Short mmCIF file of C-alpha atoms and ligand atoms in Angstrom, two decimals:
data_model
loop_
_atom_site.label_atom_id
_atom_site.label_comp_id
_atom_site.label_asym_id
_atom_site.label_seq_id
_atom_site.Cartn_x
_atom_site.Cartn_y
_atom_site.Cartn_z
CA UNK A 1 10.44 194.52 -4.08
CA UNK A 2 13.79 194.94 -3.07
CA UNK A 3 15.41 191.52 -3.05
CA UNK A 4 17.36 190.09 -0.15
CA UNK A 5 20.89 191.79 -0.57
CA UNK A 6 20.29 195.38 -0.48
CA UNK A 7 21.47 196.04 -4.09
CA UNK A 8 24.31 198.31 -3.57
CA UNK A 9 26.72 196.02 -5.68
CA UNK A 10 26.85 195.77 -9.81
CA UNK A 11 27.30 192.07 -9.94
CA UNK A 12 29.29 189.87 -12.72
CA UNK A 13 26.73 186.60 -13.24
CA UNK A 14 29.62 184.79 -11.31
CA UNK A 15 29.76 182.37 -8.46
CA UNK A 16 32.16 180.73 -7.23
CA UNK A 17 32.60 177.73 -5.41
CA UNK A 18 36.51 176.97 -5.18
CA UNK A 19 39.46 178.69 -5.23
CA UNK A 20 43.36 177.13 -6.11
CA UNK A 21 46.40 179.33 -6.53
CA UNK A 22 45.67 181.92 -9.03
CA UNK A 23 42.66 180.04 -10.42
CA UNK A 24 38.88 180.03 -9.03
CA UNK A 25 35.81 177.32 -10.05
CA UNK A 26 32.42 178.79 -10.29
CA UNK A 27 29.19 176.78 -8.77
CA UNK A 28 28.70 175.24 -12.08
CA UNK A 29 32.43 174.08 -13.01
CA UNK A 30 33.63 176.72 -15.07
CA UNK A 31 37.71 177.90 -14.13
CA UNK A 32 38.53 181.24 -13.82
CA UNK A 33 42.14 182.84 -14.07
CA UNK A 34 41.64 184.99 -11.07
CA UNK A 35 44.19 188.65 -11.98
CA UNK A 36 41.84 190.27 -9.86
CA UNK A 37 42.48 188.52 -6.29
CA UNK A 38 39.64 190.14 -4.91
CA UNK A 39 41.06 193.56 -5.55
CA UNK A 40 44.45 192.77 -4.37
CA UNK A 41 43.36 190.87 -1.00
CA UNK A 42 44.15 187.38 -2.05
CA UNK A 43 47.98 188.18 -2.06
CA UNK A 44 48.90 184.80 -1.51
CA UNK A 45 46.37 182.98 -3.97
CA UNK A 46 43.42 180.99 -3.21
CA UNK A 47 43.34 177.97 -0.60
CA UNK A 48 46.92 178.26 0.56
CA UNK A 49 47.72 175.34 2.62
CA UNK A 50 50.15 177.47 4.49
CA UNK A 51 47.62 179.93 4.94
CA UNK A 52 44.83 177.25 5.65
CA UNK A 53 46.93 175.37 8.23
CA UNK A 54 47.57 178.52 10.08
CA UNK A 55 44.34 179.27 10.12
CA UNK A 56 42.70 175.61 11.00
CA UNK A 57 45.06 175.25 13.61
CA UNK A 58 44.04 178.63 15.30
CA UNK A 59 40.65 178.07 14.95
CA UNK A 60 40.78 174.89 16.35
CA UNK A 61 42.48 176.43 19.50
CA UNK A 62 40.97 179.70 20.05
CA UNK A 63 38.65 182.19 17.76
CA UNK A 64 37.51 185.58 19.93
CA UNK A 65 39.33 187.33 23.40
CA UNK A 66 37.93 190.12 23.51
CA UNK A 67 40.90 193.23 24.02
CA UNK A 68 40.12 193.52 27.42
CA UNK A 69 42.87 190.79 27.59
CA UNK A 70 46.15 190.46 25.86
CA UNK A 71 46.25 188.21 22.40
CA UNK A 72 49.22 186.85 21.91
CA UNK A 73 48.75 187.06 18.23
CA UNK A 74 47.96 190.20 18.05
CA UNK A 75 51.18 191.20 19.86
CA UNK A 76 53.01 188.72 17.71
CA UNK A 77 51.57 190.88 14.21
CA UNK A 78 52.29 194.16 15.94
CA UNK A 79 56.21 193.12 16.43
CA UNK A 80 57.06 191.96 12.90
CA UNK A 81 55.23 195.00 11.36
CA UNK A 82 57.20 196.77 13.74
CA UNK A 83 60.28 195.42 12.74
CA UNK A 84 59.14 195.22 9.14
CA UNK A 85 58.10 198.96 8.61
CA UNK A 86 58.75 202.81 9.76
CA UNK A 87 55.88 202.12 12.65
CA UNK A 88 56.57 202.18 16.22
CA UNK A 89 53.03 201.07 17.18
CA UNK A 90 50.13 199.57 15.56
CA UNK A 91 46.09 198.91 16.25
CA UNK A 92 43.83 196.19 14.11
CA UNK A 93 41.15 196.88 12.83
CA UNK A 94 38.78 194.77 10.45
CA UNK A 95 38.82 196.73 7.10
CA UNK A 96 40.73 199.10 5.58
CA UNK A 97 37.87 201.72 6.00
CA UNK A 98 37.91 201.18 9.92
CA UNK A 99 41.80 201.38 9.45
CA UNK A 100 41.03 205.27 7.74
CA UNK A 101 38.50 206.21 10.28
CA UNK A 102 40.61 205.68 13.30
CA UNK A 103 43.91 207.75 11.03
CA UNK A 104 41.44 210.54 11.14
CA UNK A 105 40.86 210.29 14.87
CA UNK A 106 44.61 210.24 15.29
CA UNK A 107 45.10 213.63 13.29
CA UNK A 108 42.91 215.40 14.91
CA UNK A 109 43.76 214.08 18.42
CA UNK A 110 47.58 214.47 17.55
CA UNK A 111 46.85 218.42 17.30
CA UNK A 112 44.02 218.62 19.41
CA UNK A 113 47.16 217.09 22.38
CA UNK A 114 49.55 219.31 20.81
CA UNK A 115 47.33 222.53 21.83
CA UNK A 116 46.23 223.45 18.05
CA UNK A 117 42.93 221.56 17.73
CA UNK A 118 41.89 224.38 14.94
CA UNK A 119 44.83 222.28 12.86
CA UNK A 120 41.56 219.24 11.92
CA UNK A 121 41.86 219.99 8.33
CA UNK A 122 42.52 216.64 6.43
CA UNK A 123 43.84 217.39 2.74
CA UNK A 124 43.00 214.33 0.26
CA UNK A 125 43.31 213.87 -3.57
CA UNK A 126 40.81 213.91 -6.21
CA UNK A 127 40.76 210.35 -7.60
CA UNK A 128 41.20 208.76 -3.87
CA UNK A 129 39.56 206.26 -2.67
CA UNK A 130 39.48 205.72 0.92
CA UNK A 131 36.34 203.38 1.47
CA UNK A 132 32.61 203.95 2.45
CA UNK A 133 32.56 205.31 6.17
CA UNK A 134 31.04 208.63 7.01
CA UNK A 135 34.67 210.26 7.22
CA UNK A 136 36.16 208.31 4.12
CA UNK A 137 33.74 209.40 1.77
CA UNK A 138 33.75 213.17 3.07
CA UNK A 139 37.72 212.70 2.29
CA UNK A 140 37.02 212.44 -0.68
CA UNK A 141 34.48 214.56 -1.27
CA UNK A 142 32.20 213.34 -4.79
CA UNK A 143 29.11 213.43 -5.44
CA UNK A 144 28.99 209.45 -6.55
CA UNK A 145 30.09 208.74 -3.23
CA UNK A 146 28.11 211.34 -1.08
CA UNK A 147 25.18 212.23 -2.94
CA UNK A 148 22.18 211.64 -0.35
CA UNK A 149 24.51 211.69 2.66
CA UNK A 150 24.46 214.76 3.92
CA UNK A 151 26.09 217.04 6.06
CA UNK A 152 29.01 215.50 5.45
CA UNK A 153 31.96 215.25 7.97
CA UNK A 154 33.55 218.36 8.10
CA UNK A 155 37.60 218.93 8.00
CA UNK A 156 38.42 217.78 4.67
CA UNK A 157 39.64 219.36 1.73
CA UNK A 158 40.30 217.90 -1.75
CA UNK A 159 42.91 219.16 -4.01
CA UNK A 160 43.80 217.73 -7.44
CA UNK A 161 45.90 214.73 -7.62
CA UNK A 162 49.30 215.38 -8.02
CA UNK A 163 49.30 219.26 -8.07
CA UNK A 164 51.99 220.02 -6.14
CA UNK A 165 51.80 223.67 -6.08
CA UNK A 166 48.24 223.45 -4.85
CA UNK A 167 49.49 221.68 -2.12
CA UNK A 168 52.37 223.72 -1.33
CA UNK A 169 49.60 226.51 -0.44
CA UNK A 170 47.14 224.52 1.37
CA UNK A 171 49.42 222.48 3.23
CA UNK A 172 50.76 225.74 5.08
CA UNK A 173 47.52 226.73 5.79
CA UNK A 174 46.68 227.13 9.52
CA UNK A 175 44.02 224.35 9.95
CA UNK A 176 45.93 221.88 8.08
CA UNK A 177 47.00 218.78 10.17
CA UNK A 178 47.31 215.79 7.86
CA UNK A 179 47.70 214.71 4.36
CA UNK A 180 45.85 211.31 3.35
CA UNK A 181 46.87 209.86 -0.48
CA UNK A 182 47.92 206.46 -2.02
CA UNK A 183 51.10 206.37 -3.04
CA UNK A 184 49.57 204.17 -5.71
CA UNK A 185 46.16 205.18 -6.38
CA UNK A 186 43.71 202.19 -6.79
CA UNK A 187 40.42 202.39 -8.02
CA UNK A 188 41.16 205.85 -9.30
CA UNK A 189 43.04 203.91 -12.04
CA UNK A 190 46.22 202.94 -11.02
CA UNK A 191 47.99 206.05 -10.66
CA UNK A 192 51.15 205.92 -9.40
CA UNK A 193 52.65 209.07 -7.49
CA UNK A 194 56.18 209.96 -8.65
CA UNK A 195 58.92 209.43 -6.45
CA UNK A 196 60.20 212.96 -6.50
CA UNK A 197 56.04 214.10 -5.40
CA UNK A 198 56.04 211.71 -2.41
CA UNK A 199 59.51 213.35 -1.68
CA UNK A 200 58.26 216.85 -1.83
CA UNK A 201 55.50 216.07 0.39
CA UNK A 202 57.00 214.28 2.63
CA UNK A 203 59.35 217.41 3.31
CA UNK A 204 56.35 220.18 3.46
CA UNK A 205 55.23 218.01 6.32
CA UNK A 206 58.19 217.84 7.80
CA UNK A 207 58.72 221.48 7.33
CA UNK A 208 54.67 222.11 9.01
CA UNK A 209 54.24 219.62 11.26
CA UNK A 210 51.51 218.27 9.11
CA UNK A 211 50.73 214.34 9.48
CA UNK A 212 51.25 212.38 6.54
CA UNK A 213 48.87 209.47 6.45
CA UNK A 214 49.58 206.64 3.57
CA UNK A 215 46.64 204.96 2.48
CA UNK A 216 48.03 201.92 1.41
CA UNK A 217 45.25 199.73 1.78
CA UNK A 218 45.58 198.52 -1.89
CA UNK A 219 48.88 199.35 -3.10
CA UNK A 220 50.66 198.13 0.59
CA UNK A 221 51.90 194.17 1.36
CA UNK A 222 54.29 193.71 -1.52
CA UNK A 223 51.79 194.75 -4.72
CA UNK A 224 54.29 197.15 -6.11
CA UNK A 225 57.16 194.93 -5.36
CA UNK A 226 58.61 196.67 -2.15
CA UNK A 227 56.74 195.33 0.78
CA UNK A 228 55.20 199.14 1.40
CA UNK A 229 54.35 200.78 -1.69
CA UNK A 230 56.33 204.18 -0.01
CA UNK A 231 59.89 202.78 0.33
CA UNK A 232 60.49 203.11 -3.48
CA UNK A 233 60.77 206.66 -2.91
CA UNK A 234 62.46 206.12 0.30
CA UNK A 235 60.32 208.34 2.74
CA UNK A 236 58.27 207.14 5.78
CA UNK A 237 55.00 208.59 6.70
CA UNK A 238 53.54 209.27 10.40
CA UNK A 239 50.57 207.06 9.90
CA UNK A 240 50.10 204.17 6.97
CA UNK A 241 46.83 201.76 6.91
CA UNK A 242 46.72 198.44 5.78
CA UNK A 243 44.15 195.93 5.02
CA UNK A 244 43.62 193.89 1.77
CA UNK A 245 46.83 191.81 0.94
CA UNK A 246 47.71 191.43 4.84
CA UNK A 247 45.26 188.99 5.82
CA UNK A 248 45.38 187.43 2.16
CA UNK A 249 41.81 186.95 2.06
CA UNK A 250 41.14 187.07 5.94
CA UNK A 251 39.37 190.03 6.78
CA UNK A 252 41.86 192.43 8.89
CA UNK A 253 43.22 195.47 8.91
CA UNK A 254 46.40 197.69 10.72
CA UNK A 255 46.75 201.32 10.89
CA UNK A 256 50.78 201.47 12.30
CA UNK A 257 52.15 205.04 12.89
CA UNK A 258 55.18 206.36 14.76
CA UNK A 259 55.45 207.48 17.96
CA UNK A 260 55.07 210.63 17.74
CA UNK A 261 51.49 210.75 15.59
CA UNK A 262 50.27 208.03 17.91
CA UNK A 263 50.87 209.16 21.34
CA UNK A 264 47.53 210.82 22.11
CA UNK A 265 45.52 207.66 21.56
CA UNK A 266 45.39 207.03 25.13
CA UNK A 267 43.44 204.32 26.44
CA UNK A 268 39.62 204.31 26.18
CA UNK A 269 40.18 206.65 23.36
CA UNK A 270 39.61 203.94 20.46
CA UNK A 271 38.39 200.50 20.14
CA UNK A 272 36.89 197.61 18.63
CA UNK A 273 35.55 194.67 19.61
CA UNK A 274 36.22 192.21 16.94
CA UNK A 275 39.51 194.17 15.81
CA UNK A 276 42.65 191.87 16.20
CA UNK A 277 40.91 188.92 17.20
CA UNK A 278 43.31 185.65 17.22
CA UNK A 279 41.97 184.05 13.80
CA UNK A 280 42.92 187.35 11.59
CA UNK A 281 46.27 187.91 13.60
CA UNK A 282 47.23 184.74 13.06
CA UNK A 283 47.28 184.25 8.93
CA UNK A 284 48.12 187.88 9.57
CA UNK A 285 51.35 187.68 11.05
CA UNK A 286 51.74 184.57 8.85
CA UNK A 287 51.11 186.84 5.81
CA UNK A 288 54.10 188.87 7.02
CA UNK A 289 56.75 186.30 7.92
CA UNK A 290 56.08 185.05 4.08
CA UNK A 291 56.18 188.65 2.66
CA UNK A 292 59.22 189.32 4.50
CA UNK A 293 61.30 185.96 3.57
CA UNK A 294 64.56 187.60 1.51
CA UNK A 295 63.70 186.11 -2.11
CA UNK A 296 60.03 186.89 -1.96
CA UNK A 297 59.64 190.28 -3.13
CA UNK A 298 62.63 189.75 -6.13
CA UNK A 299 60.38 187.29 -7.17
CA UNK A 300 57.20 189.61 -6.99
CA UNK A 301 59.52 191.77 -8.99
CA UNK A 302 60.24 189.07 -11.65
CA UNK A 303 56.73 188.30 -11.88
CA UNK A 304 55.77 191.86 -12.75
CA UNK A 305 58.73 192.35 -15.63
CA UNK A 306 56.76 189.50 -17.37
CA UNK A 307 53.66 190.47 -17.04
CA UNK A 308 54.16 193.63 -17.76
CA UNK A 309 56.53 192.82 -21.06
CA UNK A 310 53.34 191.01 -21.74
CA UNK A 311 50.84 193.37 -21.37
CA UNK A 312 52.59 195.92 -23.31
CA UNK A 313 53.15 193.39 -26.39
CA UNK A 314 48.81 192.76 -25.51
CA UNK A 315 48.14 196.60 -25.91
CA UNK A 316 50.59 197.21 -29.08
CA UNK A 317 48.83 194.28 -30.84
CA UNK A 318 45.34 195.44 -29.81
CA UNK A 319 45.93 199.17 -30.40
CA UNK A 320 42.34 200.24 -31.24
CA UNK A 321 41.67 198.64 -27.35
CA UNK A 322 44.16 199.47 -25.62
CA UNK A 323 46.48 202.51 -25.11
CA UNK A 324 49.16 201.17 -22.97
CA UNK A 325 50.19 199.66 -19.63
CA UNK A 326 50.57 201.61 -16.49
CA UNK A 327 51.33 200.82 -12.40
CA UNK A 328 54.41 199.40 -10.61
CA UNK A 329 54.90 195.50 -9.93
CA UNK A 330 52.20 193.33 -10.02
CA UNK A 331 49.43 196.53 -9.20
CA UNK A 332 48.71 197.23 -13.25
CA UNK A 333 47.00 199.34 -15.43
CA UNK A 334 45.86 198.36 -18.83
CA UNK A 335 44.79 201.87 -20.32
CA UNK A 336 41.63 201.55 -22.63
CA UNK A 337 40.20 203.32 -25.71
CA UNK A 338 37.00 201.69 -25.04
CA UNK A 339 34.97 201.60 -21.55
CA UNK A 340 37.01 199.19 -19.35
CA UNK A 341 33.71 197.44 -18.00
CA UNK A 342 33.68 196.17 -21.86
CA UNK A 343 37.33 194.73 -21.65
CA UNK A 344 36.68 193.28 -17.98
CA UNK A 345 33.14 191.75 -19.24
CA UNK A 346 35.15 190.33 -22.19
CA UNK A 347 37.84 188.73 -19.83
CA UNK A 348 34.94 186.68 -18.21
CA UNK A 349 34.11 185.43 -21.89
CA UNK A 350 37.96 184.27 -22.16
CA UNK A 351 37.72 182.90 -18.63
CA UNK A 352 39.68 185.45 -16.60
CA UNK A 353 38.89 187.98 -14.42
CA UNK A 354 40.24 191.40 -14.16
CA UNK A 355 38.85 194.44 -12.54
CA UNK A 356 37.78 197.96 -13.25
CA UNK A 357 38.93 201.04 -12.58
CA UNK A 358 38.34 204.60 -12.83
CA UNK A 359 40.36 206.92 -15.52
CA UNK A 360 39.93 204.51 -18.69
CA UNK A 361 41.56 201.44 -16.89
CA UNK A 362 41.34 197.82 -16.42
CA UNK A 363 42.46 196.44 -13.61
CA UNK A 364 45.88 193.77 -13.43
CA UNK A 365 45.79 192.42 -9.46
CA UNK A 366 47.04 188.85 -9.73
CA UNK A 367 48.29 187.22 -6.66
CA UNK A 368 51.83 187.69 -5.40
CA UNK A 369 53.01 184.13 -5.66
CA UNK A 370 51.14 183.47 -9.26
CA UNK A 371 53.17 180.62 -11.44
CA UNK A 372 54.85 182.03 -14.08
CA UNK A 373 52.80 180.07 -16.53
CA UNK A 374 49.91 181.33 -15.13
CA UNK A 375 50.90 184.37 -16.05
CA UNK A 376 51.08 183.62 -19.34
CA UNK A 377 48.04 181.83 -19.28
CA UNK A 378 46.27 185.40 -18.36
CA UNK A 379 47.76 186.74 -20.82
CA UNK A 380 47.00 184.40 -23.91
CA UNK A 381 43.41 184.57 -22.25
CA UNK A 382 43.52 188.15 -22.44
CA UNK A 383 44.18 188.60 -25.86
CA UNK A 384 41.32 186.41 -26.81
CA UNK A 385 39.21 188.20 -24.64
CA UNK A 386 40.50 191.75 -26.90
CA UNK A 387 40.32 189.63 -30.40
CA UNK A 388 36.74 189.28 -29.38
CA UNK A 389 36.58 193.03 -28.76
CA UNK A 390 37.70 193.95 -31.86
CA UNK A 391 35.25 191.70 -33.86
N1 PLP B 1 41.91 202.71 1.27
C1 PLP B 1 42.06 201.57 -0.22
C2 PLP B 1 43.51 202.56 -0.84
C3 PLP B 1 41.22 201.00 -1.01
O1 PLP B 1 41.62 200.54 -1.81
C4 PLP B 1 40.16 200.52 0.12
C5 PLP B 1 39.14 199.39 -0.36
O2 PLP B 1 38.86 199.20 -1.80
C6 PLP B 1 39.91 201.22 0.95
C7 PLP B 1 40.73 201.93 1.50
C8 PLP B 1 38.59 200.73 2.03
O3 PLP B 1 38.90 199.08 2.51
P1 PLP B 1 38.07 198.33 2.74
O4 PLP B 1 37.11 197.98 1.41
O5 PLP B 1 38.61 196.78 3.49
O6 PLP B 1 37.15 198.88 4.15
#
C-alpha cells in the first residue's frame, strides 16, 4: 500500500521538534549539531530571535495580499537586493525551482522580443541541479532526473562541467540564447568553477549576446563568503536565481536581472499567487540587512578558515575515509573514499548532520553565523563518526 506521504524522499529515521542556532533537538530529546542547515537554507541558524521577531510582527499584521496590489515589504526587499547586486529588477518566487522556470522564460522572451526566437536553446552543465520542474529536469537531462517523464521540454543542451572548448563552440551555435550554471555546484559535489572560466564564459556571452544565468540558489547569500559567489570572479550575470538562504528557512526565492535581460517581461507575462508575499519578503529583507552589515561577511570568511583547517586535519587523520576538502567559504565538501551516505549515517550516530552529494562528497554547510565553539564541537563529532567507520 502506498504510504500517506508519497515516498519520493529517502528519509533518515530522525524527526526534529525544535532548533536553536546550529542545534536541532529530536522529538525524543536528542541534540544534533546541524552542519547541513537544511541544505544551505538556515543561513542564520534555527529560531534566530531576530528573524522570529520580524516574522511574528509581520504575521500579526498582514500575511497575504495579492500581487494585484503593491506590496511594500516586496518593494523594500527588491530595493535592498538591487542596492547590493548587479541587478536592476527582481521577481519573487516561493522556491529555487520557480526562479529557474522564470529565468528560462525570461531568456527565451528576451530573444523573442529581439526578433530572434530561434535563439531559444539554453546551455547547461553536467552535474548541475536546478530543481525538479519540467524545465529544470530537461536542463540537466540525466536519466536520474528525467526517466519516465518524457516528453521533455526541448531547447536545452548539456555540456561537460568545465569543458571550455565545448562551450566555446556551443555558445556560438545560432540557436544558443543563454547559458545557465552554478558558480559552485552543490548537488553535483561542491564543485567550484574556476574564476578564470567564469570570466571566460562572461566574455563569450558578451561576444555572442547569450545571456549568462547564474544559479546561486545554493552558493549565494553569503554561503561562499561573498554575498553572491560570482563576486569572487569579478563578473556579473545577466540573470541570477536565489532562494534557500535568502529566507533563512521561510520559503522564498527570487530572480534578479539586468534591465537588458528583463525588458521583455511585460505585464501579464509571468505571475505567482504567493511569490513575494509579505511574510517571506519581511523575513528576507531582514536576512539581506544582516548579511550586508559590513561585519557579517568577514566573520563568515574567518569561520570558514577555521572550519576548513579543521576539516583538512580531519581528512589527514582519516586517510582511509577522506581524500581531502574542497569548496569555498562555508560551502565545503569532504571528499570521501567510501560512500558519502555511510559517512553521513555515521554522523547521525555521533550527533551531527551533514549532507551527501554526488562525486563522492559529503557537504558541510553550517549556518553562516555558527559560533566558533560549535565549529570545534562539530569537528570533534565528525572525528568520532570517522573513528566508528575506521573500525
Ligand atoms: N538550484 C540549485 C543550485 C539548488 O541547489 C536547488 C535546490 O537544491 C534548486 C535550484 C531548487 O530549489 P528549490 O528546491 O527551492 O526549488
